[in-house]
mmCIF file of C-alpha atoms and ligand atoms in Angstrom:
data_model
loop_
_atom_site.group_PDB
_atom_site.id
_atom_site.type_symbol
_atom_site.label_atom_id
_atom_site.label_comp_id
_atom_site.label_asym_id
_atom_site.label_seq_id
_atom_site.Cartn_x
_atom_site.Cartn_y
_atom_site.Cartn_z
ATOM 1 C CA MET Q 1 280.195 -37.715 67.108
ATOM 2 C CA GLU Q 2 279.638 -37.886 70.838
ATOM 3 C CA LYS Q 3 276.109 -37.507 72.233
ATOM 4 C CA THR Q 4 274.990 -33.426 72.335
ATOM 5 C CA ILE Q 5 274.852 -31.258 75.259
ATOM 6 C CA ASN Q 6 271.681 -29.316 75.253
ATOM 7 C CA VAL Q 7 271.238 -26.105 77.365
ATOM 8 C CA THR Q 8 268.938 -27.775 80.013
ATOM 9 C CA SER Q 9 267.193 -31.458 81.015
ATOM 10 C CA PRO Q 10 264.084 -31.344 83.011
ATOM 11 C CA LEU Q 11 264.305 -32.960 86.662
ATOM 12 C CA LEU Q 12 261.568 -35.916 86.319
ATOM 13 C CA PRO Q 13 259.752 -37.680 89.430
ATOM 14 C CA ASN Q 14 260.663 -41.181 89.456
ATOM 15 C CA ILE Q 15 258.558 -42.988 87.680
ATOM 16 C CA GLU Q 16 257.174 -45.796 90.278
ATOM 17 C CA GLU Q 17 256.285 -43.387 92.537
ATOM 18 C CA PHE Q 18 254.437 -41.036 90.270
ATOM 19 C CA GLY Q 19 252.251 -44.599 88.855
ATOM 20 C CA GLU Q 20 251.312 -45.387 92.545
ATOM 21 C CA MET Q 21 250.177 -41.727 92.559
ATOM 22 C CA LEU Q 22 248.662 -41.612 88.762
ATOM 23 C CA LYS Q 23 246.189 -44.464 90.436
ATOM 24 C CA GLU Q 24 245.222 -42.985 93.566
ATOM 25 C CA ILE Q 25 244.253 -40.132 90.693
ATOM 26 C CA TRP Q 26 241.906 -42.618 88.901
ATOM 27 C CA ASP Q 27 240.697 -44.428 91.303
ATOM 28 C CA SER Q 28 239.180 -40.853 92.834
ATOM 29 C CA LYS Q 29 238.317 -40.368 89.007
ATOM 30 C CA TRP Q 30 238.740 -36.305 90.033
ATOM 31 C CA ILE Q 31 241.381 -35.646 88.019
ATOM 32 C CA THR Q 32 241.435 -31.475 87.611
ATOM 33 C CA ASN Q 33 239.492 -28.285 90.014
ATOM 34 C CA ASN Q 34 240.874 -28.226 92.520
ATOM 35 C CA GLY Q 35 241.178 -31.546 93.624
ATOM 36 C CA SER Q 36 243.628 -33.169 96.511
ATOM 37 C CA PHE Q 37 247.067 -33.171 95.155
ATOM 38 C CA HIS Q 38 246.283 -29.487 93.834
ATOM 39 C CA LYS Q 39 245.917 -28.589 97.596
ATOM 40 C CA ARG Q 40 248.644 -30.188 98.924
ATOM 41 C CA LEU Q 41 251.185 -29.050 96.050
ATOM 42 C CA GLU Q 42 250.332 -25.662 97.372
ATOM 43 C CA GLU Q 43 250.282 -26.120 100.760
ATOM 44 C CA ALA Q 44 253.901 -27.602 100.378
ATOM 45 C CA LEU Q 45 254.617 -25.158 97.977
ATOM 46 C CA CYS Q 46 254.177 -22.198 100.350
ATOM 47 C CA GLU Q 47 255.962 -24.626 102.658
ATOM 48 C CA TYR Q 48 259.385 -25.004 100.801
ATOM 49 C CA LEU Q 49 259.102 -21.174 99.906
ATOM 50 C CA LYS Q 50 258.831 -19.741 102.828
ATOM 51 C CA VAL Q 51 255.442 -17.310 101.934
ATOM 52 C CA PRO Q 52 252.348 -17.076 102.697
ATOM 53 C CA TYR Q 53 250.108 -17.674 99.761
ATOM 54 C CA ILE Q 54 250.321 -19.279 96.572
ATOM 55 C CA SER Q 55 248.130 -20.478 93.824
ATOM 56 C CA LEU Q 56 248.761 -22.457 91.109
ATOM 57 C CA PHE Q 57 248.582 -22.559 87.421
ATOM 58 C CA THR Q 58 248.532 -24.334 84.021
ATOM 59 C CA ASN Q 59 251.774 -22.280 83.055
ATOM 60 C CA GLY Q 60 253.532 -19.210 83.643
ATOM 61 C CA THR Q 61 252.412 -17.211 81.572
ATOM 62 C CA LEU Q 62 248.519 -16.785 82.510
ATOM 63 C CA PRO Q 63 249.877 -15.696 85.653
ATOM 64 C CA LEU Q 64 251.661 -12.780 84.590
ATOM 65 C CA ILE Q 65 248.469 -12.328 82.308
ATOM 66 C CA THR Q 66 246.475 -12.614 85.559
ATOM 67 C CA SER Q 67 248.375 -10.513 88.306
ATOM 68 C CA LEU Q 68 247.669 -7.512 85.755
ATOM 69 C CA GLN Q 69 243.641 -8.583 86.026
ATOM 70 C CA ALA Q 70 243.814 -8.763 89.279
ATOM 71 C CA MET Q 71 245.670 -4.978 90.396
ATOM 72 C CA ARG Q 72 243.543 -3.643 87.569
ATOM 73 C CA ILE Q 73 246.817 -1.946 85.910
ATOM 74 C CA SER Q 74 245.754 -0.136 82.877
ATOM 75 C CA GLY Q 75 247.521 2.869 81.128
ATOM 76 C CA GLU Q 76 251.829 2.115 80.781
ATOM 77 C CA VAL Q 77 253.887 -0.759 82.982
ATOM 78 C CA ILE Q 78 257.572 0.069 83.371
ATOM 79 C CA THR Q 79 259.390 -3.052 82.358
ATOM 80 C CA THR Q 80 263.015 -4.596 81.217
ATOM 81 C CA PRO Q 81 263.569 -5.837 78.148
ATOM 82 C CA TYR Q 82 266.149 -8.146 79.361
ATOM 83 C CA SER Q 83 263.761 -10.754 79.149
ATOM 84 C CA PHE Q 84 261.287 -13.811 78.140
ATOM 85 C CA VAL Q 85 259.268 -12.416 75.391
ATOM 86 C CA ALA Q 86 256.212 -13.819 78.149
ATOM 87 C CA THR Q 87 257.330 -11.232 80.202
ATOM 88 C CA THR Q 88 255.794 -8.025 77.728
ATOM 89 C CA HIS Q 89 253.488 -10.096 76.261
ATOM 90 C CA SER Q 90 251.273 -10.204 78.840
ATOM 91 C CA LEU Q 91 251.041 -6.698 78.881
ATOM 92 C CA TRP Q 92 249.722 -6.179 75.287
ATOM 93 C CA TRP Q 93 246.643 -8.962 75.933
ATOM 94 C CA ASN Q 94 245.985 -6.521 78.853
ATOM 95 C CA GLY Q 95 245.652 -3.744 76.496
ATOM 96 C CA ILE Q 96 248.628 -2.038 78.062
ATOM 97 C CA LYS Q 97 251.972 -0.135 77.082
ATOM 98 C CA PRO Q 98 255.047 -1.709 78.161
ATOM 99 C CA VAL Q 99 257.887 1.398 78.870
ATOM 100 C CA PHE Q 100 261.535 -0.036 78.875
ATOM 101 C CA VAL Q 101 263.920 1.185 81.054
ATOM 102 C CA ASP Q 102 267.425 0.054 80.843
ATOM 103 C CA ILE Q 103 269.210 -2.505 82.590
ATOM 104 C CA LEU Q 104 272.814 -2.726 85.286
ATOM 105 C CA GLU Q 105 275.705 -4.881 83.933
ATOM 106 C CA GLU Q 106 276.323 -5.563 87.765
ATOM 107 C CA THR Q 107 272.854 -8.202 87.246
ATOM 108 C CA GLY Q 108 271.372 -7.904 84.523
ATOM 109 C CA ASN Q 109 267.836 -6.586 86.155
ATOM 110 C CA ILE Q 110 266.102 -3.096 85.883
ATOM 111 C CA ASN Q 111 268.306 -0.482 86.481
ATOM 112 C CA PRO Q 112 266.146 1.626 89.036
ATOM 113 C CA GLU Q 113 267.413 4.657 89.075
ATOM 114 C CA LYS Q 114 265.760 5.030 85.443
ATOM 115 C CA ILE Q 115 262.536 3.908 86.662
ATOM 116 C CA GLU Q 116 261.754 7.554 87.821
ATOM 117 C CA GLN Q 117 262.943 8.759 84.315
ATOM 118 C CA ALA Q 118 260.181 6.509 82.609
ATOM 119 C CA ILE Q 119 256.771 7.748 84.866
ATOM 120 C CA THR Q 120 254.531 9.782 82.981
ATOM 121 C CA PRO Q 121 250.842 10.256 84.414
ATOM 122 C CA LYS Q 122 250.230 6.990 82.752
ATOM 123 C CA THR Q 123 252.487 4.476 84.917
ATOM 124 C CA THR Q 124 250.141 2.091 87.057
ATOM 125 C CA ALA Q 125 252.968 -0.861 87.722
ATOM 126 C CA ILE Q 126 256.529 -1.083 87.551
ATOM 127 C CA MET Q 127 256.831 -4.842 86.774
ATOM 128 C CA PRO Q 128 260.515 -6.127 86.576
ATOM 129 C CA VAL Q 129 261.974 -9.533 86.453
ATOM 130 C CA HIS Q 130 264.844 -11.470 88.503
ATOM 131 C CA VAL Q 131 266.822 -12.328 85.033
ATOM 132 C CA TYR Q 132 269.056 -15.476 85.569
ATOM 133 C CA GLY Q 133 267.308 -15.649 89.679
ATOM 134 C CA LYS Q 134 269.475 -12.717 90.150
ATOM 135 C CA PRO Q 135 267.556 -10.479 92.695
ATOM 136 C CA CYS Q 136 266.463 -7.159 91.988
ATOM 137 C CA ASP Q 137 266.702 -4.113 93.666
ATOM 138 C CA THR Q 138 263.963 -4.057 95.498
ATOM 139 C CA LYS Q 139 264.282 -1.722 98.400
ATOM 140 C CA ALA Q 140 265.316 0.656 95.784
ATOM 141 C CA ILE Q 141 262.168 -0.377 93.440
ATOM 142 C CA GLN Q 142 259.306 -0.271 96.498
ATOM 143 C CA GLU Q 143 260.858 2.572 97.337
ATOM 144 C CA ILE Q 144 259.897 4.480 94.091
ATOM 145 C CA ALA Q 145 256.093 2.533 93.524
ATOM 146 C CA ASP Q 146 255.309 3.996 97.381
ATOM 147 C CA LYS Q 147 256.269 7.837 96.280
ATOM 148 C CA TYR Q 148 254.216 7.281 93.165
ATOM 149 C CA GLY Q 149 251.912 5.219 94.508
ATOM 150 C CA LEU Q 150 252.565 2.425 91.475
ATOM 151 C CA LYS Q 151 252.128 -1.300 92.064
ATOM 152 C CA VAL Q 152 255.359 -4.084 91.397
ATOM 153 C CA ILE Q 153 254.994 -7.144 90.086
ATOM 154 C CA TYR Q 154 258.249 -9.401 90.075
ATOM 155 C CA ASP Q 155 258.472 -11.823 86.673
ATOM 156 C CA ALA Q 156 260.283 -14.294 89.331
ATOM 157 C CA ALA Q 157 259.566 -17.047 86.680
ATOM 158 C CA HIS Q 158 264.023 -17.895 87.357
ATOM 159 C CA ALA Q 159 264.186 -17.091 91.411
ATOM 160 C CA PHE Q 160 261.863 -20.637 92.621
ATOM 161 C CA GLY Q 161 263.657 -21.207 95.989
ATOM 162 C CA VAL Q 162 265.838 -17.770 95.871
ATOM 163 C CA GLU Q 163 266.268 -16.305 99.232
ATOM 164 C CA VAL Q 164 268.115 -13.225 100.307
ATOM 165 C CA ASN Q 165 269.014 -12.934 103.797
ATOM 166 C CA GLY Q 166 266.771 -16.205 104.992
ATOM 167 C CA GLU Q 167 263.421 -14.460 103.088
ATOM 168 C CA SER Q 168 262.275 -15.315 100.056
ATOM 169 C CA LEU Q 169 262.240 -12.851 97.359
ATOM 170 C CA LEU Q 170 259.327 -13.857 96.378
ATOM 171 C CA ASN Q 171 257.842 -12.045 98.851
ATOM 172 C CA ALA Q 172 258.766 -8.672 97.094
ATOM 173 C CA GLY Q 173 256.385 -6.259 95.594
ATOM 174 C CA ASP Q 174 252.596 -6.419 94.897
ATOM 175 C CA LEU Q 175 252.870 -10.127 93.771
ATOM 176 C CA SER Q 176 255.187 -12.643 92.150
ATOM 177 C CA THR Q 177 255.104 -15.356 89.749
ATOM 178 C CA LEU Q 178 256.573 -18.545 89.096
ATOM 179 C CA SER Q 179 256.939 -21.069 85.903
ATOM 180 C CA PHE Q 180 257.237 -24.492 86.376
ATOM 181 C CA HIS Q 181 258.174 -25.143 82.522
ATOM 182 C CA ALA Q 182 260.121 -28.482 82.150
ATOM 183 C CA THR Q 183 262.959 -25.969 81.537
ATOM 184 C CA LYS Q 184 263.402 -24.273 84.594
ATOM 185 C CA VAL Q 185 264.638 -25.641 88.117
ATOM 186 C CA TYR Q 186 261.308 -27.038 89.101
ATOM 187 C CA ASN Q 187 259.382 -28.169 86.428
ATOM 188 C CA THR Q 188 255.272 -29.731 86.732
ATOM 189 C CA ILE Q 189 255.858 -29.638 82.747
ATOM 190 C CA GLU Q 190 254.100 -27.373 82.384
ATOM 191 C CA GLY Q 191 253.068 -24.744 85.184
ATOM 192 C CA GLY Q 192 253.202 -21.878 87.130
ATOM 193 C CA ALA Q 193 251.717 -20.222 90.064
ATOM 194 C CA LEU Q 194 251.087 -16.169 91.958
ATOM 195 C CA VAL Q 195 252.830 -15.714 94.950
ATOM 196 C CA MET Q 196 250.537 -13.433 97.771
ATOM 197 C CA HIS Q 197 250.637 -11.881 100.711
ATOM 198 C CA ASP Q 198 246.719 -12.371 101.708
ATOM 199 C CA GLU Q 199 243.943 -14.047 101.685
ATOM 200 C CA LYS Q 200 242.094 -11.937 99.775
ATOM 201 C CA THR Q 201 243.882 -11.576 97.591
ATOM 202 C CA LYS Q 202 244.133 -14.806 96.382
ATOM 203 C CA LYS Q 203 240.508 -15.778 96.433
ATOM 204 C CA ARG Q 204 240.565 -13.514 93.996
ATOM 205 C CA ILE Q 205 243.279 -14.931 91.922
ATOM 206 C CA ASP Q 206 241.445 -18.526 92.768
ATOM 207 C CA TYR Q 207 238.260 -16.859 91.210
ATOM 208 C CA LEU Q 208 240.053 -15.533 87.967
ATOM 209 C CA LYS Q 209 241.846 -18.113 86.875
ATOM 210 C CA ASN Q 210 238.582 -20.468 87.791
ATOM 211 C CA PHE Q 211 236.511 -17.857 84.714
ATOM 212 C CA GLY Q 212 235.448 -15.627 87.405
ATOM 213 C CA PHE Q 213 233.611 -18.484 89.727
ATOM 214 C CA ALA Q 214 232.766 -17.388 93.302
ATOM 215 C CA GLY Q 215 230.297 -19.998 93.776
ATOM 216 C CA GLU Q 216 228.104 -22.272 91.917
ATOM 217 C CA THR Q 217 225.974 -19.800 90.035
ATOM 218 C CA GLU Q 218 227.960 -16.499 90.635
ATOM 219 C CA ILE Q 219 230.402 -15.348 88.483
ATOM 220 C CA VAL Q 220 232.367 -12.216 90.161
ATOM 221 C CA ALA Q 221 235.120 -11.385 87.101
ATOM 222 C CA PRO Q 222 235.781 -12.071 83.598
ATOM 223 C CA GLY Q 223 237.950 -15.069 84.315
ATOM 224 C CA ILE Q 224 240.200 -17.148 82.281
ATOM 225 C CA ASN Q 225 240.522 -20.546 82.945
ATOM 226 C CA SER Q 226 244.083 -21.469 83.881
ATOM 227 C CA LYS Q 227 243.734 -24.443 86.228
ATOM 228 C CA MET Q 228 246.349 -26.794 86.868
ATOM 229 C CA ASP Q 229 245.505 -30.477 87.063
ATOM 230 C CA GLU Q 230 245.921 -33.173 89.246
ATOM 231 C CA ILE Q 231 248.393 -35.217 87.328
ATOM 232 C CA ARG Q 232 250.712 -32.608 86.825
ATOM 233 C CA SER Q 233 250.022 -31.243 90.896
ATOM 234 C CA ALA Q 234 251.188 -34.910 91.868
ATOM 235 C CA TYR Q 235 253.912 -34.635 89.338
ATOM 236 C CA GLY Q 236 254.768 -31.216 91.684
ATOM 237 C CA LEU Q 237 254.623 -32.791 94.582
ATOM 238 C CA LEU Q 238 257.224 -35.622 93.882
ATOM 239 C CA ASN Q 239 259.567 -33.126 91.989
ATOM 240 C CA LEU Q 240 259.559 -30.967 95.207
ATOM 241 C CA LYS Q 241 261.169 -33.505 97.354
ATOM 242 C CA GLN Q 242 264.361 -33.739 95.259
ATOM 243 C CA VAL Q 243 264.401 -30.325 94.556
ATOM 244 C CA ASP Q 244 266.821 -29.538 96.992
ATOM 245 C CA GLU Q 245 269.879 -31.849 95.716
ATOM 246 C CA ALA Q 246 268.966 -31.067 91.959
ATOM 247 C CA ILE Q 247 270.421 -27.610 92.804
ATOM 248 C CA GLU Q 248 273.468 -28.554 94.790
ATOM 249 C CA LYS Q 249 274.150 -30.197 91.232
ATOM 250 C CA ARG Q 250 273.690 -27.080 89.732
ATOM 251 C CA HIS Q 251 275.988 -25.221 92.110
ATOM 252 C CA GLN Q 252 278.863 -28.116 92.166
ATOM 253 C CA ALA Q 253 277.879 -27.227 88.240
ATOM 254 C CA ALA Q 254 278.982 -23.847 88.467
ATOM 255 C CA ILE Q 255 281.639 -23.998 90.530
ATOM 256 C CA LYS Q 256 282.973 -26.317 88.415
ATOM 257 C CA TYR Q 257 282.761 -23.463 85.173
ATOM 258 C CA ARG Q 258 283.789 -20.894 87.286
ATOM 259 C CA GLN Q 259 286.810 -22.478 88.404
ATOM 260 C CA VAL Q 260 288.191 -22.761 85.039
ATOM 261 C CA LEU Q 261 286.404 -19.810 83.796
ATOM 262 C CA LYS Q 262 288.147 -17.207 86.271
ATOM 263 C CA ASP Q 263 291.526 -17.350 84.232
ATOM 264 C CA VAL Q 264 290.247 -17.020 79.894
ATOM 265 C CA LYS Q 265 290.596 -13.599 79.119
ATOM 266 C CA GLY Q 266 287.568 -11.796 78.062
ATOM 267 C CA ILE Q 267 285.110 -13.999 79.178
ATOM 268 C CA ARG Q 268 282.723 -12.544 82.182
ATOM 269 C CA PHE Q 269 280.386 -14.528 84.508
ATOM 270 C CA TRP Q 270 278.567 -13.959 87.933
ATOM 271 C CA ASP Q 271 279.567 -14.653 91.353
ATOM 272 C CA ASP Q 272 277.417 -15.442 93.933
ATOM 273 C CA ILE Q 273 275.896 -12.788 96.061
ATOM 274 C CA GLN Q 274 276.986 -12.689 99.914
ATOM 275 C CA GLY Q 275 273.624 -13.611 101.697
ATOM 276 C CA VAL Q 276 271.503 -14.562 99.054
ATOM 277 C CA LYS Q 277 270.869 -18.229 98.665
ATOM 278 C CA HIS Q 278 271.374 -19.085 94.905
ATOM 279 C CA ASN Q 279 269.573 -21.976 92.828
ATOM 280 C CA TYR Q 280 271.848 -22.050 89.868
ATOM 281 C CA SER Q 281 269.011 -21.822 87.198
ATOM 282 C CA TYR Q 282 270.637 -20.415 84.829
ATOM 283 C CA PHE Q 283 274.410 -19.891 83.922
ATOM 284 C CA PRO Q 284 275.372 -17.429 81.429
ATOM 285 C CA ILE Q 285 278.883 -15.840 80.746
ATOM 286 C CA PHE Q 286 279.761 -12.472 78.303
ATOM 287 C CA VAL Q 287 281.641 -12.596 75.295
ATOM 288 C CA ASP Q 288 284.324 -9.957 75.191
ATOM 289 C CA ALA Q 289 285.297 -10.182 71.732
ATOM 290 C CA ASN Q 290 288.400 -7.644 71.281
ATOM 291 C CA GLU Q 291 289.814 -9.721 74.278
ATOM 292 C CA TYR Q 292 288.558 -13.131 73.552
ATOM 293 C CA GLY Q 293 289.735 -12.901 69.928
ATOM 294 C CA LYS Q 294 286.165 -14.511 69.050
ATOM 295 C CA THR Q 295 282.791 -12.594 69.136
ATOM 296 C CA ARG Q 296 280.321 -14.495 70.687
ATOM 297 C CA ASP Q 297 278.198 -15.656 68.029
ATOM 298 C CA GLU Q 298 281.876 -17.060 66.570
ATOM 299 C CA LEU Q 299 281.430 -19.232 70.032
ATOM 300 C CA TYR Q 300 278.479 -19.740 69.976
ATOM 301 C CA PHE Q 301 278.285 -21.497 67.013
ATOM 302 C CA ASP Q 302 281.873 -23.103 67.613
ATOM 303 C CA MET Q 303 280.626 -24.864 70.313
ATOM 304 C CA GLN Q 304 277.293 -26.260 68.476
ATOM 305 C CA LYS Q 305 280.123 -27.587 66.190
ATOM 306 C CA GLN Q 306 281.132 -29.878 68.921
ATOM 307 C CA GLY Q 307 277.913 -30.228 69.699
ATOM 308 C CA VAL Q 308 276.852 -28.410 72.824
ATOM 309 C CA TYR Q 309 274.143 -26.332 72.636
ATOM 310 C CA GLY Q 310 273.802 -23.150 74.871
ATOM 311 C CA ARG Q 311 271.521 -20.516 74.794
ATOM 312 C CA ARG Q 312 271.401 -16.999 73.604
ATOM 313 C CA TYR Q 313 269.622 -15.933 76.804
ATOM 314 C CA PHE Q 314 268.091 -13.255 76.041
ATOM 315 C CA TYR Q 315 269.148 -12.397 72.792
ATOM 316 C CA PRO Q 316 267.577 -10.565 70.021
ATOM 317 C CA LEU Q 317 266.254 -7.514 73.156
ATOM 318 C CA ILE Q 318 261.953 -8.044 73.437
ATOM 319 C CA SER Q 319 262.122 -4.305 72.662
ATOM 320 C CA THR Q 320 263.291 -5.266 68.749
ATOM 321 C CA PHE Q 321 260.443 -7.419 68.364
ATOM 322 C CA THR Q 322 258.116 -6.411 65.224
ATOM 323 C CA THR Q 323 255.407 -5.826 67.975
ATOM 324 C CA TYR Q 324 257.318 -3.390 69.935
ATOM 325 C CA LYS Q 325 259.949 -1.556 68.334
ATOM 326 C CA GLY Q 326 258.326 1.055 67.212
ATOM 327 C CA LEU Q 327 257.322 2.232 71.106
ATOM 328 C CA ASP Q 328 260.269 5.263 72.140
ATOM 329 C CA SER Q 329 261.258 3.717 74.757
ATOM 330 C CA ALA Q 330 262.314 0.721 72.169
ATOM 331 C CA LYS Q 331 264.902 2.622 70.817
ATOM 332 C CA PRO Q 332 268.379 0.788 71.411
ATOM 333 C CA SER Q 333 269.810 4.111 72.343
ATOM 334 C CA ASN Q 334 267.537 4.402 75.003
ATOM 335 C CA LEU Q 335 269.196 0.573 76.022
ATOM 336 C CA PRO Q 336 272.941 0.423 75.947
ATOM 337 C CA VAL Q 337 273.378 -2.113 78.324
ATOM 338 C CA ALA Q 338 271.108 -4.128 77.518
ATOM 339 C CA THR Q 339 271.905 -4.080 74.133
ATOM 340 C CA LYS Q 340 275.173 -4.522 74.667
ATOM 341 C CA MET Q 341 274.686 -7.765 77.124
ATOM 342 C CA ALA Q 342 272.240 -9.195 74.983
ATOM 343 C CA ASN Q 343 274.913 -9.278 72.212
ATOM 344 C CA GLU Q 344 277.750 -10.873 74.567
ATOM 345 C CA VAL Q 345 275.757 -13.593 76.634
ATOM 346 C CA ILE Q 346 275.511 -17.207 75.949
ATOM 347 C CA CYS Q 347 274.110 -19.171 78.783
ATOM 348 C CA LEU Q 348 276.251 -22.556 79.389
ATOM 349 C CA PRO Q 349 274.411 -25.886 79.612
ATOM 350 C CA MET Q 350 273.369 -26.146 82.795
ATOM 351 C CA TYR Q 351 270.971 -28.828 85.096
ATOM 352 C CA SER Q 352 271.502 -31.366 87.351
ATOM 353 C CA ASP Q 353 272.482 -34.433 85.872
ATOM 354 C CA LEU Q 354 275.024 -32.619 83.819
ATOM 355 C CA SER Q 355 278.105 -34.713 84.958
ATOM 356 C CA GLU Q 356 281.456 -33.813 85.193
ATOM 357 C CA GLN Q 357 282.549 -34.649 82.277
ATOM 358 C CA ASP Q 358 280.025 -32.997 80.293
ATOM 359 C CA VAL Q 359 281.120 -29.704 81.989
ATOM 360 C CA GLU Q 360 284.521 -30.484 81.116
ATOM 361 C CA ARG Q 361 283.578 -30.875 77.201
ATOM 362 C CA VAL Q 362 281.665 -27.693 77.531
ATOM 363 C CA LEU Q 363 284.728 -26.216 79.257
ATOM 364 C CA ASP Q 364 287.309 -27.272 76.982
ATOM 365 C CA CYS Q 365 285.235 -25.613 73.503
ATOM 366 C CA ILE Q 366 286.072 -22.399 75.720
ATOM 367 C CA VAL Q 367 289.305 -22.401 76.447
ATOM 368 C CA LYS Q 368 290.932 -23.603 73.879
HETATM 369 C C1 PLP Z 1 259.555 -19.268 81.440
HETATM 370 C C2 PLP Z 1 259.500 -18.029 81.321
HETATM 371 C C3 PLP Z 1 258.174 -17.525 81.422
HETATM 372 C C4 PLP Z 1 257.007 -17.886 80.924
HETATM 373 O O1 PLP Z 1 257.000 -19.272 81.326
HETATM 374 P P1 PLP Z 1 255.802 -20.858 80.748
HETATM 375 O O2 PLP Z 1 255.601 -20.949 82.065
HETATM 376 O O3 PLP Z 1 256.580 -20.836 79.557
HETATM 377 O O4 PLP Z 1 254.915 -20.068 80.000
HETATM 378 C C5 PLP Z 1 257.804 -15.834 81.747
HETATM 379 N N1 PLP Z 1 258.514 -15.280 82.056
HETATM 380 C C6 PLP Z 1 260.003 -15.457 82.257
HETATM 381 C C7 PLP Z 1 261.520 -14.540 82.441
HETATM 382 C C8 PLP Z 1 260.734 -17.115 82.259
HETATM 383 O O5 PLP Z 1 261.623 -17.367 81.611
#
């Protein structure tokens, strides 16, 4: 049996360099609480991502939960069902009612035209997701938000390093959240961040992720603990040095996938968008069973039999899970595009050390 090819594989820093940094941390005996590696990583990420302020977190879910606290969001929030569950769970953990609206087939992102119809007197914010790192229509979303006085918090977990016409996508909206989980383009094993526009907001968020401490004896809010430690900050500094190269390798894999798949009837995929610097975080394909001659699940499980493990991201839709399926907005009739895409999608293996032979093996499963 040939080796299995997984959907993803983590980008790992050089172990010797990591060892040297660990030695430095051991010598300092400062292992968490805003230490020097933590500060250095925040600075380095601001520069790399072209954003003014960033606050590091222990994972990508707590920035979502904290962002809602920081903006004092309540009532109802309009969001997408086509995402990872953490997006909607963050609303639930804040006692907020999620209101699902459908997505666009061209991007997989929330359909701005559907947002306005879903607004009620209780709506306080919009939480879109740049799914697979493809930019949402940030301009249209901001116009609606401004018109109705709503906040916009982007779940940008997939959008590390994505730029539109030379500007970071992470500067859109009021706040953007990132995940540095092992499966993402850039990882700190577990980790995440919030991107904000001004120092005042950063200060408030830094309080919130540290129990609300504003000084030795002063607590200004019911905060949580979500501080990134020194070891993962050091790991993150090293991974940042090699992330451009990793993205370029993913790009090459995407080129190869597209070259071959463009001739396969019934398999749809997206091309790059002009003016967008992509990060190639995922490579989703959509299977039209009638044209292709096999259903998505038939193809998915055939691939597994040959040792190739894709993932059905994002199936099932968040709106179908027990916690949310009772909501009016969760009805499949309200979400026809998302339902269709969830039933057709497979994300193909995509990571920086995916070899050409690996890509060919994946393609062989689909082409024959
Ligand atoms: C990965 C992910 C998260 C959560 O990140 P964790 O770091 O795993 O907590 C949130 N939203 C989306 C869209 C994600 O893909």
